[in-house]
Structures are given as C-alpha cells and as structure tokens.
Short mmCIF file of C-alpha atoms and ligand atoms in Angstrom, two decimals:
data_model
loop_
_atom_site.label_atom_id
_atom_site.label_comp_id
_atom_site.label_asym_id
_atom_site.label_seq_id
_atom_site.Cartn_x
_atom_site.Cartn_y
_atom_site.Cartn_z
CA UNK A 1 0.00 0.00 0.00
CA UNK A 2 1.24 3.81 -0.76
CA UNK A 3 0.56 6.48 1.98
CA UNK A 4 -1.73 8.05 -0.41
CA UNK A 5 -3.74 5.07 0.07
CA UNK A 6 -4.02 4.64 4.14
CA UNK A 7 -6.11 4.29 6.50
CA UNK A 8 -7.40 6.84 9.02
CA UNK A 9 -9.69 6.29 12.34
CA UNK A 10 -10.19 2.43 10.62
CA UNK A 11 -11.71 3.55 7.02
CA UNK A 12 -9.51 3.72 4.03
CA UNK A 13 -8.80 7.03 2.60
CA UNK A 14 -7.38 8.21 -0.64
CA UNK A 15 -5.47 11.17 0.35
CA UNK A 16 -7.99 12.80 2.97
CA UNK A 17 -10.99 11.48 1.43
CA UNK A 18 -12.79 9.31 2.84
CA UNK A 19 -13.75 6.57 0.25
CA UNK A 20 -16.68 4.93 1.77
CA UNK A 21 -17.74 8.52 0.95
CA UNK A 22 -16.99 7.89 -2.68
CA UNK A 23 -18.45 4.98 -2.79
CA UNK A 24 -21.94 6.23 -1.14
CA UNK A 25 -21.96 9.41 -3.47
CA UNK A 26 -20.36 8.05 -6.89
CA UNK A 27 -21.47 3.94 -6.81
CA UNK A 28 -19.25 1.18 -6.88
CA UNK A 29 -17.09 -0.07 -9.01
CA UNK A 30 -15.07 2.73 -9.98
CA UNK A 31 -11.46 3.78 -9.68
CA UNK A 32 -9.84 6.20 -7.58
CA UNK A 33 -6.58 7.89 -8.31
CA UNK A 34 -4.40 10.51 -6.03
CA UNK A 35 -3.10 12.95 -8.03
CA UNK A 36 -0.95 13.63 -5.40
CA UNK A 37 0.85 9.99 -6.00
CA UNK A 38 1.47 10.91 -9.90
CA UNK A 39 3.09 14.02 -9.05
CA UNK A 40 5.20 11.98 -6.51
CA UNK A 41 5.66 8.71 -8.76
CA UNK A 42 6.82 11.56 -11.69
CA UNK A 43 8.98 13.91 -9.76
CA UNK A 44 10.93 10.41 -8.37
CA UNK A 45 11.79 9.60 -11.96
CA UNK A 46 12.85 12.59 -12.56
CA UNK A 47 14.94 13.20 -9.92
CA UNK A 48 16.85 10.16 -10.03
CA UNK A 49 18.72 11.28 -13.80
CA UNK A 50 19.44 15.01 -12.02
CA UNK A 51 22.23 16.28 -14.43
CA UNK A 52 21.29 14.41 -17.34
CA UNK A 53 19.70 15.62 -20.69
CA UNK A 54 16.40 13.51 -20.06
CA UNK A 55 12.71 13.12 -21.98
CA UNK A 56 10.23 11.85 -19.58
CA UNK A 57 6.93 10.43 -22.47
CA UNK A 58 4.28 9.33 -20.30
CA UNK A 59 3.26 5.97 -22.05
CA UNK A 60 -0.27 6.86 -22.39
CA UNK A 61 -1.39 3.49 -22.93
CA UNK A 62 -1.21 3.00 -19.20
CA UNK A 63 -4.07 5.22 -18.66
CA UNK A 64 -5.32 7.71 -20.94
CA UNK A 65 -7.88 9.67 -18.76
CA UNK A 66 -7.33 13.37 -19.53
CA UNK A 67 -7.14 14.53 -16.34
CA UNK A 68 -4.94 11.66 -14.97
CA UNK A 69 -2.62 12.81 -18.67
CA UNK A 70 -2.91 16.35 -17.66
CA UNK A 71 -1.64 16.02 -14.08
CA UNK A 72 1.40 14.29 -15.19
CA UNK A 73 1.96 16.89 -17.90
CA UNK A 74 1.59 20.20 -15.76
CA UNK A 75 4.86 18.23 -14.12
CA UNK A 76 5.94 18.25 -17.00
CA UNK A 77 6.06 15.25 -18.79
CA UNK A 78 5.35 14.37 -22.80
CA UNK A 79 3.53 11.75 -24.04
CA UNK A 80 4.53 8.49 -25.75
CA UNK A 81 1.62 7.19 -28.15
CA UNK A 82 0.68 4.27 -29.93
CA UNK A 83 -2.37 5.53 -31.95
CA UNK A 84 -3.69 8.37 -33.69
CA UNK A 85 -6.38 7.90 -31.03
CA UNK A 86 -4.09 8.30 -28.45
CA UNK A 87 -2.52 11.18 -30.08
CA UNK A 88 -6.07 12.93 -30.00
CA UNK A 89 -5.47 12.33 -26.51
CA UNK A 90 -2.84 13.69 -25.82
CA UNK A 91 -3.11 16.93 -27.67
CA UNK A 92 -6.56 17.18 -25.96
CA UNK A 93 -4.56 17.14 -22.60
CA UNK A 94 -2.96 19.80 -23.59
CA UNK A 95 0.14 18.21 -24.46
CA UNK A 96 2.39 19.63 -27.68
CA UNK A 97 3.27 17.78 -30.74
CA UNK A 98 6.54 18.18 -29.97
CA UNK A 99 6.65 16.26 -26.45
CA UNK A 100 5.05 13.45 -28.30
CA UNK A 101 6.72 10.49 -29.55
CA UNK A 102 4.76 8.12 -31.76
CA UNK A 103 5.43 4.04 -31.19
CA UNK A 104 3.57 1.13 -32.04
CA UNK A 105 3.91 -1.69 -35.40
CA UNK A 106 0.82 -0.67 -37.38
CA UNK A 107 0.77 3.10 -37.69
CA UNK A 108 -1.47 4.06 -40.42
CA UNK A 109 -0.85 6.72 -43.30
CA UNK A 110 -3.79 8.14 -42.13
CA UNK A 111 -2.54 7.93 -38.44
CA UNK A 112 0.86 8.96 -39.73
CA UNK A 113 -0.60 12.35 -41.44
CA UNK A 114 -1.90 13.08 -37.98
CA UNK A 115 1.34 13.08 -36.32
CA UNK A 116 3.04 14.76 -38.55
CA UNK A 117 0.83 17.74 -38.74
CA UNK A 118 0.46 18.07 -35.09
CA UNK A 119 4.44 18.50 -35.89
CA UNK A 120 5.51 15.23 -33.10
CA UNK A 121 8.89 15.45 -31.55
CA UNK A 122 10.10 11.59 -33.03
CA UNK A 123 8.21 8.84 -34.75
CA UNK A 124 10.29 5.02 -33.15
CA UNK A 125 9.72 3.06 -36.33
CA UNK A 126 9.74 -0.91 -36.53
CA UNK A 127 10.02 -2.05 -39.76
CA UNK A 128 11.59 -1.00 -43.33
CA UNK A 129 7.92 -0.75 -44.77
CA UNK A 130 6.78 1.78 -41.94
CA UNK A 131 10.12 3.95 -43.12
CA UNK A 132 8.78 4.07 -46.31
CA UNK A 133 5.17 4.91 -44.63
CA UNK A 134 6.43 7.63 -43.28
CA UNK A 135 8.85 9.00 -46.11
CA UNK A 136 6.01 8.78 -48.49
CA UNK A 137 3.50 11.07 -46.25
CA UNK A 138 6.10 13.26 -44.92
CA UNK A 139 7.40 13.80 -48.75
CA UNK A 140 3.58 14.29 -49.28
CA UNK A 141 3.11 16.99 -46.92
CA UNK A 142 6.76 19.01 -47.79
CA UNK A 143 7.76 17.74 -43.90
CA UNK A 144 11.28 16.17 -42.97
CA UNK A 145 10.67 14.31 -40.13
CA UNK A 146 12.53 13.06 -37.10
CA UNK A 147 12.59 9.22 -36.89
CA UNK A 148 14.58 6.72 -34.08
CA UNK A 149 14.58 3.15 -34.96
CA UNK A 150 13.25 0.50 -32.55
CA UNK A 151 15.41 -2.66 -32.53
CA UNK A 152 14.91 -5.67 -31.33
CA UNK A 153 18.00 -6.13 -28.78
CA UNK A 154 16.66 -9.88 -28.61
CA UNK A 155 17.06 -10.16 -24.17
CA UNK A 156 14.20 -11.88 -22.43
CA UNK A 157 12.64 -9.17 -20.23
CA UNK A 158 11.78 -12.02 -17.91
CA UNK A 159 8.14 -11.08 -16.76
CA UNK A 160 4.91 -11.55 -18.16
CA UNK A 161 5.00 -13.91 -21.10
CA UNK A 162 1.96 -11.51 -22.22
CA UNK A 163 4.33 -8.40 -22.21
CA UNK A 164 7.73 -9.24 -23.10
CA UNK A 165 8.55 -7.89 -26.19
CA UNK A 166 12.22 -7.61 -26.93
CA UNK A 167 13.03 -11.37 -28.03
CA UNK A 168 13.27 -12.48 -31.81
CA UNK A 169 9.74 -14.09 -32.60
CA UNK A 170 7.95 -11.09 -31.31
CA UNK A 171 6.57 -8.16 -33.53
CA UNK A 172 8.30 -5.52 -32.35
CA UNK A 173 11.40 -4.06 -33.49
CA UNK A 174 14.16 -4.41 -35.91
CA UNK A 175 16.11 -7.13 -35.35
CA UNK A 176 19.82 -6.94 -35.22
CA UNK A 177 20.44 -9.35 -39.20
CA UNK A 178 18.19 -6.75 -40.76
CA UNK A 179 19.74 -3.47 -38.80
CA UNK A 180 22.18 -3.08 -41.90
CA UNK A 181 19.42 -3.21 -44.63
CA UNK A 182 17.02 -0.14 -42.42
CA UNK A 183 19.53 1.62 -42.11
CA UNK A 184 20.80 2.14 -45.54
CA UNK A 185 17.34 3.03 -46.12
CA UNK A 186 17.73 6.41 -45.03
CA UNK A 187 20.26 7.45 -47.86
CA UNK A 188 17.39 7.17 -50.02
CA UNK A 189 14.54 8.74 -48.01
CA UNK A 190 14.72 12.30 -48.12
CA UNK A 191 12.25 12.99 -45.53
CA UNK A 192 13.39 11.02 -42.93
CA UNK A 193 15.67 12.06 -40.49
CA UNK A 194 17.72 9.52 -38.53
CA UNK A 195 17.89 10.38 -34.62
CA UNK A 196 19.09 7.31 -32.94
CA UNK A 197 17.70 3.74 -31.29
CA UNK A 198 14.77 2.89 -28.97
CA UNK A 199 14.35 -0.16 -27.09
CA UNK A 200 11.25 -1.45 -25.37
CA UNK A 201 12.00 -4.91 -23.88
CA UNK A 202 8.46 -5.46 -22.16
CA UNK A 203 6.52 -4.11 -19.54
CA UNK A 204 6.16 -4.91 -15.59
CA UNK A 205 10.34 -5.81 -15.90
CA UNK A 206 11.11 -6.02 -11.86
CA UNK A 207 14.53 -7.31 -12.17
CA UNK A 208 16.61 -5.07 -13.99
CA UNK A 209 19.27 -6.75 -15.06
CA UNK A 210 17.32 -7.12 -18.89
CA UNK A 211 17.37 -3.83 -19.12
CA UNK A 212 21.04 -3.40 -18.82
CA UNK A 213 21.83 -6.11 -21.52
CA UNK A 214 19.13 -3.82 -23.64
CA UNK A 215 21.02 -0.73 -22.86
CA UNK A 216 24.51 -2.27 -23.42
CA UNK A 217 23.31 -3.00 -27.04
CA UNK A 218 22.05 0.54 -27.55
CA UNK A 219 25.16 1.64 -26.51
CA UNK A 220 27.87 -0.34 -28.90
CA UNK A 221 24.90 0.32 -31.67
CA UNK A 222 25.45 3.97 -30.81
CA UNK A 223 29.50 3.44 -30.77
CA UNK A 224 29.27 1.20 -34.29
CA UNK A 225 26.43 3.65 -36.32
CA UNK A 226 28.74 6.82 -35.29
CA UNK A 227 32.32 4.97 -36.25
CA UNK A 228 30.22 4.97 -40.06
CA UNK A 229 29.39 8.59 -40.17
CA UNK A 230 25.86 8.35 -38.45
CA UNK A 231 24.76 11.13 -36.25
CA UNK A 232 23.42 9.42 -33.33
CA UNK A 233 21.79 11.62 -31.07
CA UNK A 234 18.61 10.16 -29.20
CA UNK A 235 18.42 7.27 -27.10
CA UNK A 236 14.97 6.03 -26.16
CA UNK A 237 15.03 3.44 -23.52
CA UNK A 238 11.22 2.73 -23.74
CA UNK A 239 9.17 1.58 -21.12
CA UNK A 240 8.86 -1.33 -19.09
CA UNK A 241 9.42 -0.42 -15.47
CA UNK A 242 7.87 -2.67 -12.70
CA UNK A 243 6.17 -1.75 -9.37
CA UNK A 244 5.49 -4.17 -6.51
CA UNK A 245 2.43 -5.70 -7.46
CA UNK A 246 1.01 -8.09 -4.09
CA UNK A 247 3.75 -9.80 -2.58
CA UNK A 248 6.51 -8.59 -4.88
CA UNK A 249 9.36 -6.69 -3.75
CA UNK A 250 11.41 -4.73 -6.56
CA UNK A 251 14.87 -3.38 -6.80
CA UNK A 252 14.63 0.55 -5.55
CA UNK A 253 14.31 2.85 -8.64
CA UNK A 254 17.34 4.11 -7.88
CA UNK A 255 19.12 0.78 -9.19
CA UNK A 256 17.37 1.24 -12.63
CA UNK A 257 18.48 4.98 -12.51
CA UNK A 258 22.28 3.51 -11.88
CA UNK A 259 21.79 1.28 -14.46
CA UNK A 260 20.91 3.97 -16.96
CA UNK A 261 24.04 6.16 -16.35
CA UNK A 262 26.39 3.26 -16.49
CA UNK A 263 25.17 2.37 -19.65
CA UNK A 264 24.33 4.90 -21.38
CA UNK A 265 25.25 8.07 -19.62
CA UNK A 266 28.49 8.60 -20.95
CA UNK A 267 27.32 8.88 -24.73
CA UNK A 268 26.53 12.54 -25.08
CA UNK A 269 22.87 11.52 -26.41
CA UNK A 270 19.92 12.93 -25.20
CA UNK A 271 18.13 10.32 -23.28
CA UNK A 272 13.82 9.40 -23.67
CA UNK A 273 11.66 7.45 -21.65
CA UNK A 274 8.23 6.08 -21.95
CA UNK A 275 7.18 5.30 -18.25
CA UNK A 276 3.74 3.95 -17.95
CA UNK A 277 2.94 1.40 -15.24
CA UNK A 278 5.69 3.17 -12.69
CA UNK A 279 3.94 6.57 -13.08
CA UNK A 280 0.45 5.60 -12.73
CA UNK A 281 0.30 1.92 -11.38
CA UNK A 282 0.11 2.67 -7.80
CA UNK A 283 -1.94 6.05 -7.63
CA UNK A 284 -5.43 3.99 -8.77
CA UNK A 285 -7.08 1.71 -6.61
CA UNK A 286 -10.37 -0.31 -8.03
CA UNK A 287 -13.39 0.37 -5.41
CA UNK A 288 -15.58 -2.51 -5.62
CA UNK A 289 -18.30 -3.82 -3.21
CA UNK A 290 -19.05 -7.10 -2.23
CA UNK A 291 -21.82 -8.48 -3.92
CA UNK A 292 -22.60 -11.94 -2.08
CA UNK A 293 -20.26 -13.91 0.50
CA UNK A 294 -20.77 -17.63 -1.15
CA UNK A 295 -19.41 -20.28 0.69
CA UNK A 296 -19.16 -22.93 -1.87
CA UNK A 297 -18.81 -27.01 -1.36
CA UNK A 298 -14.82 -26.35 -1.00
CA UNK A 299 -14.42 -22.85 -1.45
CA UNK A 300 -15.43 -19.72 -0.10
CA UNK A 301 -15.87 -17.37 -2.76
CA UNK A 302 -16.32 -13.23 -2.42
CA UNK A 303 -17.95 -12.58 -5.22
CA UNK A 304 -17.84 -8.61 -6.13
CA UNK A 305 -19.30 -5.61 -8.13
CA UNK A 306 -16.42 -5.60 -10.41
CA UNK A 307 -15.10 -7.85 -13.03
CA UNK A 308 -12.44 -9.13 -15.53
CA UNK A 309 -13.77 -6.49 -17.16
CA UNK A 310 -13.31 -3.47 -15.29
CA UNK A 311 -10.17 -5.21 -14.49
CA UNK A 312 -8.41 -7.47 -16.87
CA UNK A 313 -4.96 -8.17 -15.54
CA UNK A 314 -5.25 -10.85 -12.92
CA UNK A 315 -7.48 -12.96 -15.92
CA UNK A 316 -4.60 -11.93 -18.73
CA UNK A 317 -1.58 -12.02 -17.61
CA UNK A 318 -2.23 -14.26 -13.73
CA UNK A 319 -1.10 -10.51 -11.89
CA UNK A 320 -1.97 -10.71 -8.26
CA UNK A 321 -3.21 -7.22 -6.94
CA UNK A 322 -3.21 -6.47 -3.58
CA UNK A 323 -6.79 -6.85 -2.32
CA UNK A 324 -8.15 -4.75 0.97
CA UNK A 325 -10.92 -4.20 3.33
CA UNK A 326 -12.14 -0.77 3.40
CA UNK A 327 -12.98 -0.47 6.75
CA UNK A 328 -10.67 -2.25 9.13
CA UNK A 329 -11.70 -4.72 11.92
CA UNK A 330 -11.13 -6.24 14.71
CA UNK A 331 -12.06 -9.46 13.56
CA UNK A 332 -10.44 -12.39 14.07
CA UNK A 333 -8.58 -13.90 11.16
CA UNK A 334 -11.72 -14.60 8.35
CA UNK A 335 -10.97 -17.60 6.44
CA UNK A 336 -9.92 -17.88 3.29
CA UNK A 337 -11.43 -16.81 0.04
CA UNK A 338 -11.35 -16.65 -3.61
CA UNK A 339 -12.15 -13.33 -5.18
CA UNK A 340 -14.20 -13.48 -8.14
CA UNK A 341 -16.43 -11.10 -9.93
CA UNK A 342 -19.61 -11.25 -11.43
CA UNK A 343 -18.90 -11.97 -15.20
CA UNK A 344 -19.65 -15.76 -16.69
CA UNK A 345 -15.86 -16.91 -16.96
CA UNK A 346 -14.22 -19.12 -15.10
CA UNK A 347 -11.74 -16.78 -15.71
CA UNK A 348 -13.11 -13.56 -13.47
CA UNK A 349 -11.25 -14.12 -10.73
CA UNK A 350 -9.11 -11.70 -9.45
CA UNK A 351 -6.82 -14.34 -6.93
CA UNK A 352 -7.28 -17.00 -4.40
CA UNK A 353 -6.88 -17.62 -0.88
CA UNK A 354 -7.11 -13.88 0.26
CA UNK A 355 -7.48 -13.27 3.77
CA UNK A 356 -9.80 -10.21 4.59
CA UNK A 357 -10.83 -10.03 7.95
CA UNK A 358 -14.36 -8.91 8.86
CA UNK A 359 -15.47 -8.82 5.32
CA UNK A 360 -18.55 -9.93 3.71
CA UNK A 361 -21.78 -9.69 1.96
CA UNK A 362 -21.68 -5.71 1.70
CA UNK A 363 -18.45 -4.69 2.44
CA UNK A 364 -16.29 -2.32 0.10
CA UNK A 365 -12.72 -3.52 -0.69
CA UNK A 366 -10.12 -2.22 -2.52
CA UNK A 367 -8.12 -3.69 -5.16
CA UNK A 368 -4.74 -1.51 -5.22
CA UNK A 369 -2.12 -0.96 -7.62
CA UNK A 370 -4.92 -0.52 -10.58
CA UNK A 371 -3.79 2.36 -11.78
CA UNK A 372 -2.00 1.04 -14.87
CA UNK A 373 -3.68 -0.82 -17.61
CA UNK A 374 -7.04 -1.21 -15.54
CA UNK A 375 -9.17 1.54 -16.90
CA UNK A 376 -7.10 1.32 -20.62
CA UNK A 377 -8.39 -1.92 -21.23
CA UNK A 378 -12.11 -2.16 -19.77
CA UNK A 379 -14.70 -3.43 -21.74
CA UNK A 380 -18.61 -3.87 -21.60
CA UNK A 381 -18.11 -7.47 -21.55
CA UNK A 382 -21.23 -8.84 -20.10
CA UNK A 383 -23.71 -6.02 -20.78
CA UNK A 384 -21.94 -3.88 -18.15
CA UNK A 385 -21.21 -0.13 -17.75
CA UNK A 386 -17.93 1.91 -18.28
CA UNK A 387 -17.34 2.60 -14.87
CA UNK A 388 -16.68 5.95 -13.58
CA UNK A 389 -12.58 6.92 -12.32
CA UNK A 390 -12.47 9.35 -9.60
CA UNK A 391 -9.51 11.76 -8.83
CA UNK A 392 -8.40 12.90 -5.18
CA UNK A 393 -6.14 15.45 -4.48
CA UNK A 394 -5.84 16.62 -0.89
CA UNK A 395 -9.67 16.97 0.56
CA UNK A 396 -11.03 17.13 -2.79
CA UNK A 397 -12.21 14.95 -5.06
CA UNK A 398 -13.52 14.79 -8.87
CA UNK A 399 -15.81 12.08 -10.66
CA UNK A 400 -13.17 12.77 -14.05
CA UNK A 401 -15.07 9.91 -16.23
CA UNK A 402 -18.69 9.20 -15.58
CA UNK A 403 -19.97 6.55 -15.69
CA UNK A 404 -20.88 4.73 -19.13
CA UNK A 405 -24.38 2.99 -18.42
CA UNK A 406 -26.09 0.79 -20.60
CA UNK A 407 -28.40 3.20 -22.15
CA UNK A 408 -25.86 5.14 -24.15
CA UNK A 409 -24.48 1.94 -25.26
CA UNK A 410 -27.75 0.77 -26.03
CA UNK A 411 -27.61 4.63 -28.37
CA UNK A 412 -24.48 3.50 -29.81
CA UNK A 413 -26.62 0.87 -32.17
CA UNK A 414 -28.96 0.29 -34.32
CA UNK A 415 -31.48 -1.94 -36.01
CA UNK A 416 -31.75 -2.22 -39.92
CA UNK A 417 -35.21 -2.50 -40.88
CA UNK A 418 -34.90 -6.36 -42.61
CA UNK A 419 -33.27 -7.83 -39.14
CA UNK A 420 -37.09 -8.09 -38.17
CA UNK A 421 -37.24 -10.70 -41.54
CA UNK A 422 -38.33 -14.28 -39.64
CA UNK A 423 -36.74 -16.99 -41.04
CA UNK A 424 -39.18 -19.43 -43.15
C1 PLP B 1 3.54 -0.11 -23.38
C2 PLP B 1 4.71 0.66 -23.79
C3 PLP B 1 5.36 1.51 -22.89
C4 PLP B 1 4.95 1.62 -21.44
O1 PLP B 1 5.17 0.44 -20.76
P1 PLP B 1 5.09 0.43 -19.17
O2 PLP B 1 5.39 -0.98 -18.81
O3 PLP B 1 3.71 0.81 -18.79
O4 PLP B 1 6.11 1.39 -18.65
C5 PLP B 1 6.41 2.27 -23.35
N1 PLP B 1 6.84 2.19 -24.65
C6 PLP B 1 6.24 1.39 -25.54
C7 PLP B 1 6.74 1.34 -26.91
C8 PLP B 1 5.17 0.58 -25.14
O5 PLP B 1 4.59 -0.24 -26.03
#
C-alpha cells in the first residue's frame, strides 16, 4: 500500500478522502486515483537522472484519462503514443506535438498524417515498410521528419510472457540481421531524419538486469552507427518499469536509474523514456463492493461488483493485486477466500486464498495498484457499464469519467429494418 492510500480512524482514505464517501456518493465499481501519487511517482523519476539531458513520455497506454494525462503533464512530462487515437489524446490534454513520440507496429498513413501535422517530436519506427510509410506522407506533406529506430535487442525481459517484447519471434522491433538493410534506407529517403535507437524490452520488468543487456546493445549500436558517419543523437530506452504488485518486492528505482548512467550516460545523447505502469500503477485503486459472500462445497468465494472487465490483468496475464478491506476490523482472522467477480468466466477471478478479515456480503474492498492498464483496457463485456474513475487530491475529489451505463451503449446501435425478416 502507498501512503496516499491509508487508512485513518479504521476507514480507508485516498489522500484525505474518505472513500466509503466515494463509494456512497459516486457507486461502486469505480477507480480512484491521487493525483498527489502521480506528481510523486513523476517527480521520483525525474529526480533520479538530475544532471542528465532527459525526456520523460508518459506511455499513455497505461491510462489515458485526460485529467490523470494532464496532471502528469503540468509536471511536465510528454507523451509516448501508440495511436492516432491516443494522439487525440494527448493533444486534448494539452500536451504539444513536440513532447510526443509516436510508437507502435501498425501506424497508419492516415494515423501517420496526424502526427506529422500536429508536428511530433520523433516517430520510433519498426520495420523498413513503416520507413517508407512515413517518407512517403512526410514527402507528401513538404515535412522532414525526425525518426529513431526501434530494434529488437533480442534479451528476455523475464516477466509476463503476455508483455515481453524484446526477443526475436515477437513483432516488435528491428532485429539486429536486418539493422544493416534499415539503415541504408535512409540514404534514399529524403524525408526522414535519422535520430538514434529505442528499445522497449516489455513491460512490468522487476529485475533489472534485462534492461542493462538492452542498454549495453544501444550503446555499442550507438558506438558502431557513429564509427560509419551516423549522427546518433537520441536514445529512447522505452518503457517497461515494474512496481510491486502483491507480494513482490522490486529493486529501488534508484538501481534502474544507476543502471541507466552506467550504460548509457556517458554517450553525449539525449536520453527518452516512456514510463507507464511506474507513473500511474500505484496512484489507482479499483473500489468494488461485495456483492454476495458464497461459501461454496470447497471454497469460499467473495464474489464482487467488479469484473475481468473493469479489471483485466489478474485474468490476462495471472497478476496478483493487492486486495483490501475498506474499513478495518477487529475481527479475528476470516478464512480464506477466492475473489471473483460477477462476469460468466471461469476466468473472473481476481486471486485465491485472500485473507480479509471482517469482510462480507456488503463490504467495500479495494483492489490496489490498478492504476496502470485497468481503466485502458475495460470493456462492456457482459452487458456492463464503463465505470466511472475518480480523482483525489488533498480533501477534494472529482468524478473525471462518468460513468458509461447501458443506455448510451444501447444509443451506440442500431437496427436495420430487414433484421425483423423471420426466417421461413
Ligand atoms: C507499453 C509501452 C510503454 C509503457 O510500458 P510500461 O510498462 O507501462 O512502462 C512504453 N513504450 C512502448 C513502446 C510501449 O509499447
């Protein structure tokens, strides 16, 4: 738990709200974030490269809500996006073209046009056909545009099988045989303009040691490329950085920071970074309430408000989030139970054998670290709502998405005339 999550007099607060309070006034589920915890999460990151010529691009992915975006931008960050969607996104948070980067394997020309009108800082391109994407739109437009390549440093990020991404057999990247080939390419496209490397070796890494095999590579790339009259003047190190999810520990983020320098801070390049997860993961928490306390022929299941679909990690990738009682007891030790929401998959189940004493049919809980890729990837699975996110700061509090219900989802369709045809 983060001290922006805590309790006070027994009840669970975000910040100094109250969020039984939140729950009474805005409905469960929903999430809650402390902007207070961004700005914290943000200013640690920066802090840690004091001295060096650092890009912080909030990986927007994590969790586009504006307000969530704009926080971390009034501290200054960019964005890093991976859609023209997400580029909407980020402008409409009031973030400039040119604190945006642009990744992702399947830009579009029309997604490409985007970017480069809203004039983007760097586009990290993945394959030779997306440099000639880009040339051709750029050329289009009379634009010259500034372009890192992603490689493929082939290390296994060792987390998530789900979100490693920077071995051979995944999409992403150049990989080091065909380096030689994308390179030469821009001799021949006018209207690209070669920056440097990115890596991205996966997401929710929590042992860095990847990361420095990653950033070796980037550095003897950097060392080869400039020995054959290349400019090489951006690094992008990506993503990827873990946070104690339940019952993890992690290196301190000052090891990663140490890892950084010693790699790659002696290379006169100006240093990105695309933080998601660290900047975000730990200032949401998912508010649900207990729907029915089931005690089944072997198990005793706690079956809540919210679902694999208001929260898809544990189902996707097995993550165990830290589950809480809102209100504390004095109970004695409850026993055991599985914790399972109401959607019809085996699969809604968001951990076993959690202990929460004095909770049942009724009770609020809290489901922490949800601030990272909880929101981003709901769905109405089920026939359910969007559910509404809620930010804290201080004594204050804001509903900044409401709620999605049924009935504007119902608005989003419609019925041709000859589906009322019976068959014969
Ligand atoms: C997803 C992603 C990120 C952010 O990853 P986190 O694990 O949330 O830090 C950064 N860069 C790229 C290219 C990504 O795909």
């Amino acid at each position: 738990m983060t001290e922006s999550f805590t309790y006070v007099n027994g009840i669970l607060h975000a910040e100094q709200v109250d969020v039984a309070r939140i729950a009474a006034e805005v409905g469960t589920p929903c999430y809650i974030y402390s902007a207070e915890r961004l700005r914290h999460n943000y200013k640690e990151f920066r802090d840690a490269f004091a001295g060096m010529d650092i890009h912080i691009h909030y990986a927007n992915k994590a969790n586009p809500n504006l307000a969530v975006t704009r926080v971390l931008a009034a501290c200054g960050a960019g964005a890093d996006i991976t859609s023209g969607g997400e580029l909407e996104r980020a402008l409409a948070a009031g973030i400039k073209g040119q604190n945006i980067i642009y990744s992702g394997v399947g830009k579009t020309e029309v997604e490409i046009a985007a970017a480069l009108k809203a004039d983007i800082y760097q586009f990290n391109v993945e394959s030779m056909p997306e440099l000639h994407a880009i040339n051709k739109v750029a050329a289009q437009m009379g634009k010259k545009t500034a372009v890192t390549l992603r490689v493929n440093p082939d290390v296994s990020a060792r987390t998530y099988k789900k979100t490693s991404t920077g071995e051979l057999g995944t999409k992403f990247g150049i990989d080091m045989v065909q380096l030689e080939e994308a390179m030469a390419l821009f001799k021949t496209l006018p209207a690209l303009d070669f920056k440097g490397f990115q890596v991205h070796i996966g997401s929710h890494v929590y042992d860095y040691e990847p990361f420095r095999e990653a950033f070796l590579k980037l550095a003897e790339l950097t060392h080869a490329w400039r020995a054959r009259g290349y400019t090489v003047e951006r690094l992008d190190l990506g993503g990827g950085v873990g946070i104690p999810y339940d019952g993890q520990s992690l290196a301190p983020f000052a090891d990663y920071a140490r890892t950084v320098r010693e790699t790659v801070g002696n290379l006169g390049c100006q240093i990105a970074f695309e933080p998601g997860r660290r900047l975000v993961g730990d200032a949401g928490i998912l508010l649900s309430r207990v729907t029915y306390d089931k005690q089944g022929h072997s198990n005793r299941f706690l079956i809540l408000d919210a679902g694999m679909n208001d929260l898809i990690r544990p189902a996707m990738y097995e993550a165990r989030h830290s589950i809480i009682p809102v209100k504390q007891s004095g109970a004695e030790q409850t026993a055991l139970a599985d914790i399972v929401g109401p959607v019809c998959e085996t699969s809604d189940l968001f951990g076993v054998d959690y202990r929460l004493p004095g909770v049942g049919t009724g009770d609020l809980v809290a489901i922490l670290q949800a601030g990272a890729y909880g929101a981003a990837m709901a769905s109405t699975y089920n026939g359910r709502a969007l559910i509404p996110e809620v930010m804290v700061s201080g004594n204050q509090y804001a509903v900044v998405r409401r709620r999605i219900a049924i009935q504007e989802q119902i608005d989003w369709e419609s019925v041709p005339d000859w589906a009322n045809v019976a068959t014969h």
